[in-house]
CSV table of C-alpha atoms and ligand atoms in Angstrom, one decimal:
chain,number,residue,atom,x,y,z
A,1,MET,CA,106.5,-9.0,-106.8
A,2,ASP,CA,108.4,-7.8,-103.8
A,3,LYS,CA,110.0,-9.6,-100.8
A,4,PHE,CA,111.2,-8.4,-97.4
A,5,VAL,CA,114.7,-9.1,-96.3
A,6,VAL,CA,114.7,-9.0,-92.5
A,7,HIS,CA,117.5,-9.3,-90.0
A,8,GLN,CA,117.2,-10.0,-86.3
A,9,SER,CA,116.3,-6.7,-84.6
A,10,ARG,CA,115.6,-5.2,-81.1
A,11,LEU,CA,112.9,-2.6,-81.2
A,12,SER,CA,112.6,0.6,-79.2
A,13,GLY,CA,110.7,3.8,-79.3
A,14,GLN,CA,107.1,4.5,-80.3
A,15,VAL,CA,104.7,3.7,-83.1
A,16,LYS,CA,101.6,5.5,-84.1
A,17,ILE,CA,98.6,3.3,-85.0
A,18,SER,CA,96.6,4.0,-88.3
A,19,GLY,CA,92.9,4.1,-88.9
A,20,SER,CA,91.1,0.7,-89.0
A,21,LYS,CA,90.9,-1.0,-92.4
A,22,ASN,CA,88.0,-3.2,-91.2
A,23,THR,CA,86.0,-0.2,-90.2
A,24,ALA,CA,86.8,2.0,-93.2
A,25,LEU,CA,85.7,-0.6,-95.7
A,26,PRO,CA,82.0,-1.0,-94.5
A,27,VAL,CA,81.8,2.8,-93.7
A,28,MET,CA,82.9,3.5,-97.4
A,29,ALA,CA,80.2,1.1,-98.6
A,30,ALA,CA,77.6,2.9,-96.4
A,31,THR,CA,78.2,6.1,-98.4
A,32,LEU,CA,76.1,4.3,-101.2
A,33,LEU,CA,73.1,5.0,-98.9
A,34,THR,CA,73.2,8.8,-99.8
A,35,ASP,CA,73.8,11.1,-102.7
A,36,GLN,CA,75.3,13.7,-100.5
A,37,ILE,CA,79.0,14.4,-99.8
A,38,CYS,CA,80.7,12.3,-97.1
A,39,VAL,CA,84.1,13.3,-95.7
A,40,ILE,CA,85.9,10.5,-93.9
A,41,SER,CA,89.1,11.0,-92.1
A,42,ASN,CA,91.8,8.8,-90.5
A,43,VAL,CA,91.4,6.3,-93.4
A,44,PRO,CA,94.5,4.1,-93.8
A,45,ASP,CA,96.4,4.3,-97.1
A,46,LEU,CA,96.1,0.7,-98.1
A,47,LYS,CA,95.6,-1.5,-101.1
A,48,ASP,CA,92.2,-2.7,-99.9
A,49,ILE,CA,91.0,0.9,-99.5
A,50,LYS,CA,92.1,1.6,-103.1
A,51,THR,CA,90.1,-1.5,-104.2
A,52,MET,CA,87.0,-0.2,-102.4
A,53,ILE,CA,87.5,3.2,-104.1
A,54,GLY,CA,87.6,1.5,-107.5
A,55,ILE,CA,84.4,-0.4,-106.7
A,56,LEU,CA,82.5,2.7,-105.5
A,57,GLU,CA,83.7,4.7,-108.5
A,58,GLY,CA,82.3,1.9,-110.7
A,59,LEU,CA,79.0,2.4,-108.8
A,60,GLY,CA,78.7,6.1,-109.5
A,61,LYS,CA,80.9,7.8,-106.8
A,62,LYS,CA,83.5,10.5,-107.4
A,63,ILE,CA,86.2,10.1,-104.8
A,64,LYS,CA,89.2,12.1,-103.7
A,65,PHE,CA,91.7,10.4,-101.3
A,66,SER,CA,94.6,12.4,-99.9
A,67,LYS,CA,96.3,12.6,-96.5
A,68,ASN,CA,94.1,9.8,-95.2
A,69,ILE,CA,90.9,11.8,-96.0
A,70,LEU,CA,88.3,10.5,-98.3
A,71,THR,CA,85.9,12.9,-100.0
A,72,ILE,CA,83.1,10.9,-101.5
A,73,LYS,CA,80.6,12.6,-103.9
A,74,SER,CA,77.8,11.1,-106.1
A,75,LYS,CA,77.7,11.3,-109.9
A,76,LYS,CA,74.4,11.6,-111.7
A,77,ASN,CA,74.3,8.2,-113.3
A,78,LYS,CA,74.2,5.3,-110.8
A,79,ASN,CA,75.3,1.7,-111.4
A,80,PHE,CA,74.2,-1.3,-109.3
A,81,ILE,CA,76.7,-3.9,-110.4
A,82,ALA,CA,79.9,-4.7,-108.4
A,83,PRO,CA,82.0,-6.7,-110.8
A,84,TYR,CA,83.8,-10.0,-110.1
A,85,LYS,CA,87.2,-8.6,-111.3
A,86,LEU,CA,87.2,-6.3,-108.2
A,87,VAL,CA,85.2,-8.3,-105.7
A,88,ARG,CA,87.4,-11.4,-106.1
A,89,THR,CA,90.4,-9.3,-104.9
A,90,MET,CA,88.6,-8.3,-101.7
A,91,ARG,CA,85.7,-10.1,-100.0
A,92,ALA,CA,84.7,-7.0,-98.1
A,93,SER,CA,83.3,-5.6,-101.3
A,94,PHE,CA,80.3,-7.9,-100.7
A,95,CYS,CA,79.1,-5.5,-98.1
A,96,CYS,CA,78.0,-3.1,-100.9
A,97,LEU,CA,75.1,-5.4,-101.5
A,98,GLY,CA,72.9,-4.2,-98.6
A,99,PRO,CA,73.3,-0.4,-99.2
A,100,LEU,CA,72.9,-0.7,-103.0
A,101,LEU,CA,69.7,-2.7,-102.5
A,102,ALA,CA,68.4,-0.3,-99.9
A,103,LYS,CA,69.2,2.8,-102.1
A,104,LEU,CA,68.5,1.6,-105.6
A,105,LYS,CA,66.1,-1.3,-104.9
A,106,LYS,CA,68.4,-3.5,-106.9
A,107,ALA,CA,71.9,-4.8,-106.7
A,108,LYS,CA,74.2,-7.3,-108.5
A,109,VAL,CA,77.3,-8.2,-106.6
A,110,ALA,CA,79.8,-10.9,-107.5
A,111,LEU,CA,80.1,-13.8,-104.9
A,112,PRO,CA,83.5,-13.4,-103.3
A,113,GLY,CA,84.7,-17.0,-104.1
A,114,GLY,CA,87.4,-19.0,-102.2
A,115,CYS,CA,89.7,-17.7,-99.5
A,116,ILE,CA,93.1,-19.1,-98.3
A,117,ILE,CA,92.1,-18.8,-94.6
A,118,GLY,CA,89.1,-21.2,-95.1
A,119,PRO,CA,85.5,-21.4,-96.3
A,120,ARG,CA,83.8,-18.0,-96.0
A,121,PRO,CA,80.1,-18.5,-97.0
A,122,VAL,CA,77.7,-15.5,-97.3
A,123,ASP,CA,74.5,-17.4,-96.4
A,124,LEU,CA,73.9,-15.1,-93.3
A,125,HIS,CA,74.1,-12.0,-95.5
A,126,ILE,CA,71.6,-13.4,-97.9
A,127,LYS,CA,69.3,-14.7,-95.2
A,128,GLY,CA,69.2,-11.3,-93.4
A,129,LEU,CA,68.5,-9.3,-96.6
A,130,ARG,CA,65.7,-11.8,-97.5
A,131,ASN,CA,64.2,-11.3,-94.1
A,132,LEU,CA,64.0,-7.6,-95.0
A,133,GLY,CA,62.0,-8.5,-98.1
A,134,ALA,CA,64.7,-8.7,-100.7
A,135,ASN,CA,64.2,-11.1,-103.6
A,136,ILE,CA,67.6,-12.7,-104.1
A,137,ILE,CA,68.9,-15.2,-106.7
A,138,ILE,CA,72.4,-16.6,-107.1
A,139,GLU,CA,73.2,-16.9,-110.8
A,140,ASN,CA,76.4,-17.1,-112.9
A,141,GLY,CA,78.5,-16.3,-109.8
A,142,TYR,CA,76.5,-13.2,-108.9
A,143,CYS,CA,74.1,-12.4,-106.1
A,144,GLN,CA,71.2,-10.6,-107.8
A,145,ALA,CA,68.9,-8.8,-105.4
A,146,LYS,CA,65.9,-6.6,-105.9
A,147,THR,CA,62.9,-5.3,-103.9
A,148,LYS,CA,59.9,-3.0,-104.3
A,149,LYS,CA,60.4,-1.9,-100.7
A,150,LEU,CA,62.5,-3.2,-97.9
A,151,LYS,CA,60.4,-3.8,-94.7
A,152,GLY,CA,61.7,-3.9,-91.1
A,153,ALA,CA,61.9,-7.5,-89.6
A,154,HIS,CA,63.2,-9.5,-86.7
A,155,ILE,CA,66.4,-11.1,-88.0
A,156,TYR,CA,68.4,-13.8,-86.3
A,157,LEU,CA,72.0,-13.6,-87.6
A,158,GLY,CA,73.8,-16.3,-85.6
A,159,GLY,CA,75.8,-18.8,-87.6
A,160,ALA,CA,77.8,-22.0,-87.0
A,161,PHE,CA,80.8,-19.9,-85.9
A,162,GLY,CA,78.8,-17.3,-84.0
A,163,SER,CA,78.1,-13.8,-85.3
A,164,SER,CA,79.3,-12.5,-88.6
A,165,VAL,CA,80.9,-9.0,-88.9
A,166,LEU,CA,80.2,-8.2,-92.5
A,167,ALA,CA,76.7,-9.9,-92.5
A,168,THR,CA,75.8,-7.6,-89.6
A,169,ALA,CA,77.1,-4.6,-91.6
A,170,ASN,CA,75.2,-5.6,-94.7
A,171,VAL,CA,71.9,-6.1,-92.9
A,172,LEU,CA,72.3,-3.1,-90.7
A,173,MET,CA,72.9,-0.8,-93.6
A,174,ALA,CA,69.9,-2.1,-95.5
A,175,ALA,CA,67.6,-1.9,-92.4
A,176,ALA,CA,68.6,1.8,-92.0
A,177,LEU,CA,66.5,2.7,-95.1
A,178,ALA,CA,63.9,-0.1,-94.7
A,179,GLU,CA,60.3,0.8,-93.7
A,180,GLY,CA,59.6,0.3,-90.0
A,181,GLU,CA,61.5,-1.4,-87.2
A,182,SER,CA,64.1,-4.1,-87.4
A,183,ILE,CA,65.6,-6.2,-84.6
A,184,ILE,CA,69.0,-7.8,-85.6
A,185,GLU,CA,69.7,-10.6,-83.1
A,186,HIS,CA,73.1,-12.2,-82.6
A,187,ALA,CA,74.6,-9.2,-84.3
A,188,ALA,CA,78.4,-8.8,-84.3
A,189,CYS,CA,79.7,-6.6,-81.4
A,190,GLU,CA,83.0,-5.8,-82.9
A,191,PRO,CA,84.2,-2.1,-82.5
A,192,GLU,CA,84.1,-2.0,-86.4
A,193,ILE,CA,80.4,-2.5,-86.3
A,194,GLU,CA,79.8,-0.1,-83.4
A,195,CYS,CA,81.7,2.5,-85.4
A,196,LEU,CA,79.7,1.8,-88.6
A,197,ALA,CA,76.5,2.3,-86.6
A,198,LEU,CA,77.8,5.7,-85.3
A,199,PHE,CA,78.6,6.7,-88.9
A,200,LEU,CA,75.0,5.7,-90.0
A,201,LYS,CA,73.6,7.6,-87.1
A,202,LYS,CA,75.6,10.7,-88.2
A,203,MET,CA,73.9,10.3,-91.6
A,204,GLY,CA,70.5,10.3,-89.8
A,205,ALA,CA,69.9,6.7,-89.2
A,206,LYS,CA,67.9,5.5,-86.1
A,207,ILE,CA,69.9,2.7,-84.4
A,208,GLU,CA,70.1,1.5,-80.8
A,209,GLY,CA,72.3,-1.2,-79.2
A,210,GLU,CA,75.5,-0.9,-81.3
A,211,GLY,CA,78.3,-2.9,-79.7
A,212,THR,CA,75.8,-5.4,-78.2
A,213,PRO,CA,74.3,-8.6,-79.8
A,214,ILE,CA,70.8,-6.9,-80.2
A,215,LEU,CA,70.5,-4.0,-82.7
A,216,LYS,CA,67.2,-2.1,-83.0
A,217,VAL,CA,66.8,0.0,-86.2
A,218,ILE,CA,63.9,2.3,-87.1
A,219,GLY,CA,64.1,2.8,-90.9
A,220,VAL,CA,64.2,6.3,-92.3
A,221,LYS,CA,63.3,7.6,-95.8
A,222,LYS,CA,66.5,9.4,-96.5
A,223,LEU,CA,70.1,9.6,-95.2
A,224,SER,CA,72.4,12.6,-95.6
A,225,GLY,CA,76.1,13.1,-96.0
A,226,CYS,CA,78.4,13.8,-93.0
A,227,GLU,CA,81.9,14.2,-91.7
A,228,PHE,CA,83.4,11.2,-89.7
A,229,LYS,CA,86.6,10.0,-88.2
A,230,ILE,CA,87.6,6.2,-88.4
A,231,ILE,CA,88.7,4.5,-85.2
A,232,ALA,CA,92.2,3.2,-84.6
A,233,ASP,CA,93.1,-0.3,-86.0
A,234,ARG,CA,93.1,-2.6,-83.0
A,235,ILE,CA,94.6,-5.5,-85.1
A,236,GLU,CA,97.5,-3.3,-86.1
A,237,ALA,CA,98.0,-2.3,-82.4
A,238,GLY,CA,97.9,-6.0,-81.4
A,239,THR,CA,100.4,-6.8,-84.1
A,240,PHE,CA,102.9,-4.4,-82.5
A,241,ILE,CA,102.2,-5.9,-79.0
A,242,ALA,CA,103.1,-9.3,-80.4
A,243,ALA,CA,106.3,-7.9,-82.0
A,244,SER,CA,107.4,-6.4,-78.7
A,245,LEU,CA,106.9,-9.8,-77.0
A,246,ALA,CA,108.7,-11.9,-79.7
A,247,THR,CA,111.7,-9.5,-79.9
A,248,LYS,CA,111.7,-8.9,-76.2
A,249,SER,CA,111.7,-5.2,-76.9
A,250,PRO,CA,109.9,-2.5,-74.9
A,251,ILE,CA,107.8,-0.3,-77.2
A,252,ILE,CA,105.2,2.5,-76.9
A,253,ILE,CA,102.0,2.3,-78.9
A,254,LYS,CA,100.3,5.6,-79.7
A,255,GLY,CA,96.8,6.3,-81.0
A,256,ALA,CA,95.2,2.9,-80.2
A,257,ASN,CA,92.1,2.4,-78.1
A,258,PRO,CA,93.1,0.1,-75.2
A,259,SER,CA,89.4,-0.7,-74.5
A,260,HIS,CA,89.2,-2.5,-77.8
A,261,LEU,CA,92.2,-4.7,-76.8
A,262,THR,CA,91.1,-6.1,-73.5
A,263,SER,CA,91.4,-9.8,-74.5
A,264,VAL,CA,94.7,-9.2,-76.3
A,265,ILE,CA,96.3,-7.3,-73.4
A,266,GLU,CA,95.0,-10.1,-71.0
A,267,VAL,CA,96.8,-12.7,-73.1
A,268,ALA,CA,100.0,-10.6,-73.5
A,269,LYS,CA,100.2,-10.2,-69.7
A,270,LYS,CA,99.8,-14.0,-69.3
A,271,ILE,CA,102.7,-14.5,-71.7
A,272,GLY,CA,104.7,-12.2,-69.4
A,273,ALA,CA,104.4,-8.7,-70.7
A,274,SER,CA,103.9,-5.7,-68.3
A,275,ILE,CA,101.4,-3.4,-70.0
A,276,LYS,CA,100.6,0.0,-68.7
A,277,ILE,CA,98.1,2.4,-70.1
A,278,GLY,CA,99.2,6.0,-69.9
A,279,LYS,CA,97.1,9.2,-70.2
A,280,ASP,CA,95.9,9.8,-73.7
A,281,SER,CA,95.6,5.9,-74.0
A,282,THR,CA,99.3,5.4,-74.8
A,283,ILE,CA,100.1,1.7,-74.3
A,284,PHE,CA,103.5,0.9,-72.8
A,285,VAL,CA,104.6,-2.7,-73.5
A,286,LYS,CA,107.5,-4.2,-71.5
A,287,PRO,CA,108.0,-7.8,-72.4
A,288,ALA,CA,109.5,-10.5,-70.0
A,289,LYS,CA,113.0,-11.9,-70.6
A,290,ARG,CA,111.5,-15.4,-71.2
A,291,LEU,CA,108.0,-15.8,-72.5
A,292,LYS,CA,105.4,-18.1,-70.8
A,293,PRO,CA,103.2,-20.5,-72.7
A,294,VAL,CA,99.5,-19.9,-72.8
A,295,ASN,CA,96.4,-21.3,-74.4
A,296,ILE,CA,94.5,-19.1,-76.8
A,297,THR,CA,91.0,-19.6,-78.2
A,298,THR,CA,89.9,-17.3,-81.0
A,299,LEU,CA,86.3,-16.0,-80.6
A,300,PRO,CA,84.0,-13.2,-81.8
A,301,TYR,CA,84.6,-9.9,-80.1
A,302,PRO,CA,85.1,-9.3,-77.2
A,303,GLY,CA,86.9,-12.6,-77.3
A,304,PHE,CA,90.5,-13.0,-78.7
A,305,PRO,CA,90.5,-11.9,-82.4
A,306,THR,CA,91.3,-14.5,-85.0
A,307,ASP,CA,93.1,-11.7,-86.9
A,308,LEU,CA,95.9,-11.8,-84.2
A,309,GLN,CA,96.1,-15.6,-83.9
A,310,ALA,CA,99.1,-15.9,-86.3
A,311,GLN,CA,101.0,-13.0,-84.8
A,312,PHE,CA,100.7,-14.4,-81.2
A,313,MET,CA,101.6,-17.9,-82.5
A,314,ALA,CA,104.9,-16.4,-83.6
A,315,CYS,CA,105.5,-15.2,-80.0
A,316,LEU,CA,104.6,-18.6,-78.5
A,317,CYS,CA,107.2,-20.3,-80.7
A,318,LEU,CA,109.7,-18.7,-78.2
A,319,ALA,CA,107.8,-19.4,-75.0
A,320,LYS,CA,109.2,-21.7,-72.3
A,321,GLY,CA,106.8,-24.7,-72.6
A,322,ILE,CA,103.7,-25.9,-74.5
A,323,SER,CA,100.9,-23.7,-75.7
A,324,LEU,CA,97.6,-24.6,-77.4
A,325,ILE,CA,95.8,-22.4,-79.9
A,326,THR,CA,92.2,-23.2,-80.8
A,327,GLU,CA,91.0,-21.5,-83.9
A,328,LYS,CA,87.2,-21.2,-83.5
A,329,ILE,CA,86.4,-18.7,-86.3
A,330,TYR,CA,88.4,-20.1,-89.3
A,331,PRO,CA,89.4,-23.7,-88.3
A,332,ASP,CA,91.8,-23.9,-91.3
A,333,ARG,CA,93.6,-20.6,-90.7
A,334,PHE,CA,97.0,-22.1,-90.2
A,335,MET,CA,98.9,-21.4,-93.4
A,336,HIS,CA,101.7,-19.8,-91.3
A,337,VAL,CA,102.4,-23.0,-89.4
A,338,ALA,CA,104.6,-24.6,-92.0
A,339,GLU,CA,106.5,-21.4,-92.6
A,340,LEU,CA,107.2,-20.9,-88.8
A,341,ASN,CA,108.3,-24.6,-88.7
A,342,ARG,CA,110.8,-23.8,-91.5
A,343,MET,CA,112.3,-21.3,-89.1
A,344,GLY,CA,112.9,-24.0,-86.5
A,345,ALA,CA,109.6,-23.7,-84.6
A,346,SER,CA,107.9,-26.9,-83.3
A,347,ILE,CA,104.2,-26.6,-84.1
A,348,GLN,CA,101.8,-29.5,-84.7
A,349,ARG,CA,98.4,-28.8,-86.2
A,350,ASN,CA,95.4,-31.0,-85.8
A,351,GLY,CA,92.2,-29.7,-87.2
A,352,PRO,CA,91.3,-26.4,-85.5
A,353,TYR,CA,94.1,-26.9,-82.9
A,354,ALA,CA,97.8,-26.0,-83.0
A,355,ILE,CA,100.2,-27.3,-80.3
A,356,ILE,CA,103.3,-25.1,-80.0
A,357,GLU,CA,106.4,-26.4,-78.2
A,358,GLY,CA,108.4,-23.3,-77.4
A,359,LYS,CA,112.0,-23.1,-78.5
A,360,GLU,CA,115.0,-21.0,-77.2
A,361,LYS,CA,115.6,-19.6,-80.7
A,362,LEU,CA,114.2,-19.3,-84.2
A,363,TYR,CA,116.5,-19.2,-87.2
A,364,GLY,CA,116.2,-17.0,-90.3
A,365,ALA,CA,115.0,-18.7,-93.5
A,366,GLU,CA,113.3,-18.1,-96.9
A,367,ILE,CA,109.6,-18.1,-96.2
A,368,MET,CA,106.3,-17.4,-98.0
A,369,ALA,CA,103.5,-15.1,-97.0
A,370,SER,CA,100.0,-16.6,-97.7
A,371,ASP,CA,97.6,-14.1,-96.4
A,372,LEU,CA,97.5,-10.7,-94.6
A,373,ARG,CA,97.8,-11.7,-91.0
A,374,ALA,CA,100.1,-14.7,-91.7
A,375,SER,CA,102.5,-12.3,-93.4
A,376,ALA,CA,102.5,-10.1,-90.3
A,377,ALA,CA,103.4,-13.1,-88.2
A,378,LEU,CA,106.3,-14.0,-90.5
A,379,VAL,CA,107.7,-10.4,-90.1
A,380,ILE,CA,107.5,-10.8,-86.3
A,381,ALA,CA,109.2,-14.2,-86.4
A,382,SER,CA,111.9,-12.9,-88.7
A,383,LEU,CA,112.6,-9.9,-86.4
A,384,ALA,CA,113.0,-12.4,-83.5
A,385,ALA,CA,115.0,-15.0,-85.5
A,386,LYS,CA,118.7,-15.4,-85.5
A,387,GLY,CA,120.3,-14.3,-88.9
A,388,LYS,CA,118.5,-13.2,-92.1
A,389,SER,CA,115.1,-14.1,-93.4
A,390,GLN,CA,113.5,-13.5,-96.8
A,391,ILE,CA,109.7,-13.2,-96.8
A,392,LEU,CA,108.3,-13.7,-100.3
A,393,ARG,CA,104.9,-12.4,-101.6
A,394,VAL,CA,104.7,-9.4,-99.2
A,395,TYR,CA,101.9,-8.0,-101.4
A,396,HIS,CA,99.7,-9.6,-98.8
A,397,ILE,CA,100.9,-7.3,-96.1
A,398,ASP,CA,100.3,-4.2,-98.3
A,399,ARG,CA,96.6,-5.0,-98.2
A,400,GLY,CA,96.1,-4.3,-94.5
A,401,TYR,CA,99.1,-2.5,-92.9
A,402,GLU,CA,99.9,1.1,-93.7
A,403,LYS,CA,103.6,1.8,-94.2
A,404,ILE,CA,104.5,-1.2,-92.0
A,405,ARG,CA,108.1,-1.3,-93.0
A,406,GLY,CA,108.5,2.4,-92.2
A,407,LYS,CA,106.8,2.0,-88.9
A,408,PHE,CA,109.0,-1.0,-87.9
A,409,GLY,CA,112.0,0.9,-89.3
A,410,LYS,CA,111.4,3.8,-86.9
A,411,LEU,CA,111.4,1.2,-84.1
A,412,GLY,CA,114.9,0.1,-85.2
A,413,ALA,CA,113.9,-2.9,-87.2
A,414,LYS,CA,116.1,-4.0,-90.1
A,415,ILE,CA,113.7,-4.7,-92.9
A,416,LYS,CA,114.5,-4.0,-96.6
A,417,ARG,CA,112.0,-4.3,-99.5
A,418,GLU,CA,113.5,-5.9,-102.6
A,419,LYS,CA,112.3,-7.2,-105.9
A,420,GLN,CA,111.6,-11.0,-105.6
B,1,EPZ,C1,85.6,-9.8,-90.9
B,1,EPZ,O1,85.4,-10.7,-92.0
B,1,EPZ,C2,87.0,-9.3,-91.1
B,1,EPZ,N1,87.1,-8.6,-92.4
B,1,EPZ,C3,88.1,-10.4,-91.1
B,1,EPZ,O2,89.4,-9.8,-91.1
B,1,EPZ,C4,88.0,-11.1,-89.7
B,1,EPZ,O3,88.8,-12.3,-89.7
B,1,EPZ,C5,86.5,-11.6,-89.5
B,1,EPZ,O4,85.6,-10.5,-89.6
B,1,EPZ,C6,86.3,-12.2,-88.2
B,1,EPZ,O5,86.6,-11.4,-87.2
B,1,EPZ,C7,86.7,-7.4,-92.5
B,1,EPZ,O6,86.1,-6.8,-91.6
B,1,EPZ,C8,86.8,-6.7,-93.9
B,1,EPZ,P1,82.7,-13.1,-90.4
B,1,EPZ,P2,83.9,-11.3,-92.2
B,1,EPZ,O7,81.5,-13.1,-91.4
B,1,EPZ,O8,82.9,-10.4,-91.8
B,1,EPZ,C9,81.2,-17.6,-90.9
B,1,EPZ,C10,91.5,-9.4,-91.9
B,1,EPZ,O9,92.5,-10.1,-91.7
B,1,EPZ,N2,80.2,-17.0,-91.8
B,1,EPZ,O10,82.6,-12.5,-89.1
B,1,EPZ,O11,83.9,-11.8,-93.6
B,1,EPZ,C11,82.6,-17.4,-91.5
B,1,EPZ,O12,82.9,-18.4,-92.4
B,1,EPZ,C12,90.2,-10.1,-92.3
B,1,EPZ,O13,91.5,-8.2,-91.9
B,1,EPZ,C13,79.1,-17.9,-92.2
B,1,EPZ,O14,79.1,-19.1,-91.8
B,1,EPZ,O15,84.0,-12.6,-91.2
B,1,EPZ,C14,83.5,-17.4,-90.3
B,1,EPZ,O16,83.7,-18.8,-89.9
B,1,EPZ,C15,90.4,-11.6,-92.6
B,1,EPZ,N3,78.2,-17.4,-93.0
B,1,EPZ,C16,82.6,-16.7,-89.3
B,1,EPZ,O17,81.3,-16.8,-89.7
B,1,EPZ,C17,78.2,-16.0,-93.4
B,1,EPZ,O18,77.3,-15.6,-94.1
B,1,EPZ,C18,83.0,-15.3,-89.0
B,1,EPZ,O19,83.1,-14.7,-90.3
B,1,EPZ,C19,79.2,-15.2,-93.0
B,1,EPZ,C20,80.2,-15.7,-92.1
């Protein structure tokens, strides 16, 4: 197991944003809907992508992955079981259920199990697929689904915390091959879902309303292969905006889509950053000398993303005053709080709320990463903190950030990777 050894650093220069992990994963699952070749580019080279490759190969795909391009072919013999040993390492594998069921009329996918960021049920996935006519039983930790024929339906996908990204993905992919028309109401509007819909349409699916809460799908008999480019990772871009703020360093972000970051840029400006969007969508971030406190509430898109809550909390630890964070998507997603407090931050957590009293400085310490986005927040806090920090269990960050140490290194950050 590795750790990062980080020293306080000022950043400067530019960083290029990779393709979006949370788009690539459902798009890869969607290739189960066809036997033809799919060529997908701008795919980030990450552990989670490798896990999805393993799952798809187990389901009868032949995959080549090089230079961020996936070439996905189908082998003769198909399999419809996604095993627990792979699914438990990555929840997103559960979105193979819809396409497998639609294509093979049967699917057996392990239930994802517990997650450190809080309860993550799959009731909406199952409800939506049942509405399409699937017969689903949960047995021995597996979700077993079968159908003679999926039929279009009117499906309401709203849950206790609003829309669900991967439930929308699962149901949308199944509806694409269902007979007749489906209306998916309270669908997720995330750019990741909009991009998945564009991929499905390139395969020949009939979909309207992507990016809005109402999706209309006219099922087709067959979907074909295609070539497709994955969008930029808005969460990675937001992570670098937070790093610029916390280290008080001006940086240039290349290759992101600013229109996917509206709520994030809004918050960064309130904290005191000057943000300019150049031609070709380059984002110029110039932080203020002293950060201002703000209140942040995480919400489904286009609200402020929960996947940037920890990174912006790290910034607010250095703001002049009191900030309040309300976590409305995963009320328990605060594993990073204790670690930031070990660095001299003053954060009190109460249920879904965190009250941050800003400090002049943070101090380097030995800290532990607990999940993907919390580990990014600890890297940001360590770059801003006085002295040296050691971040243990950095395998979490490898799951979702491509070459992050290299990218920060190019910006002048002092981060070394060492055996723990
Ligand atoms: C996606 O997870 C992302 N993962 C998550 O990013 C992200 O945090 C999340 O969306 C919210 O934006 C991928 O895209 C691979 P949800 P997903 O279903 O789809 C509740 C990262 O760091 N819910 O939108 O699994 C759920 O408990 C990861 O990259 C139900 O109640 O999240 C949560 O409170 C972490 N029943 C809320 O909805 C369901 O059936 C939103 O979850 C499904 C979800």
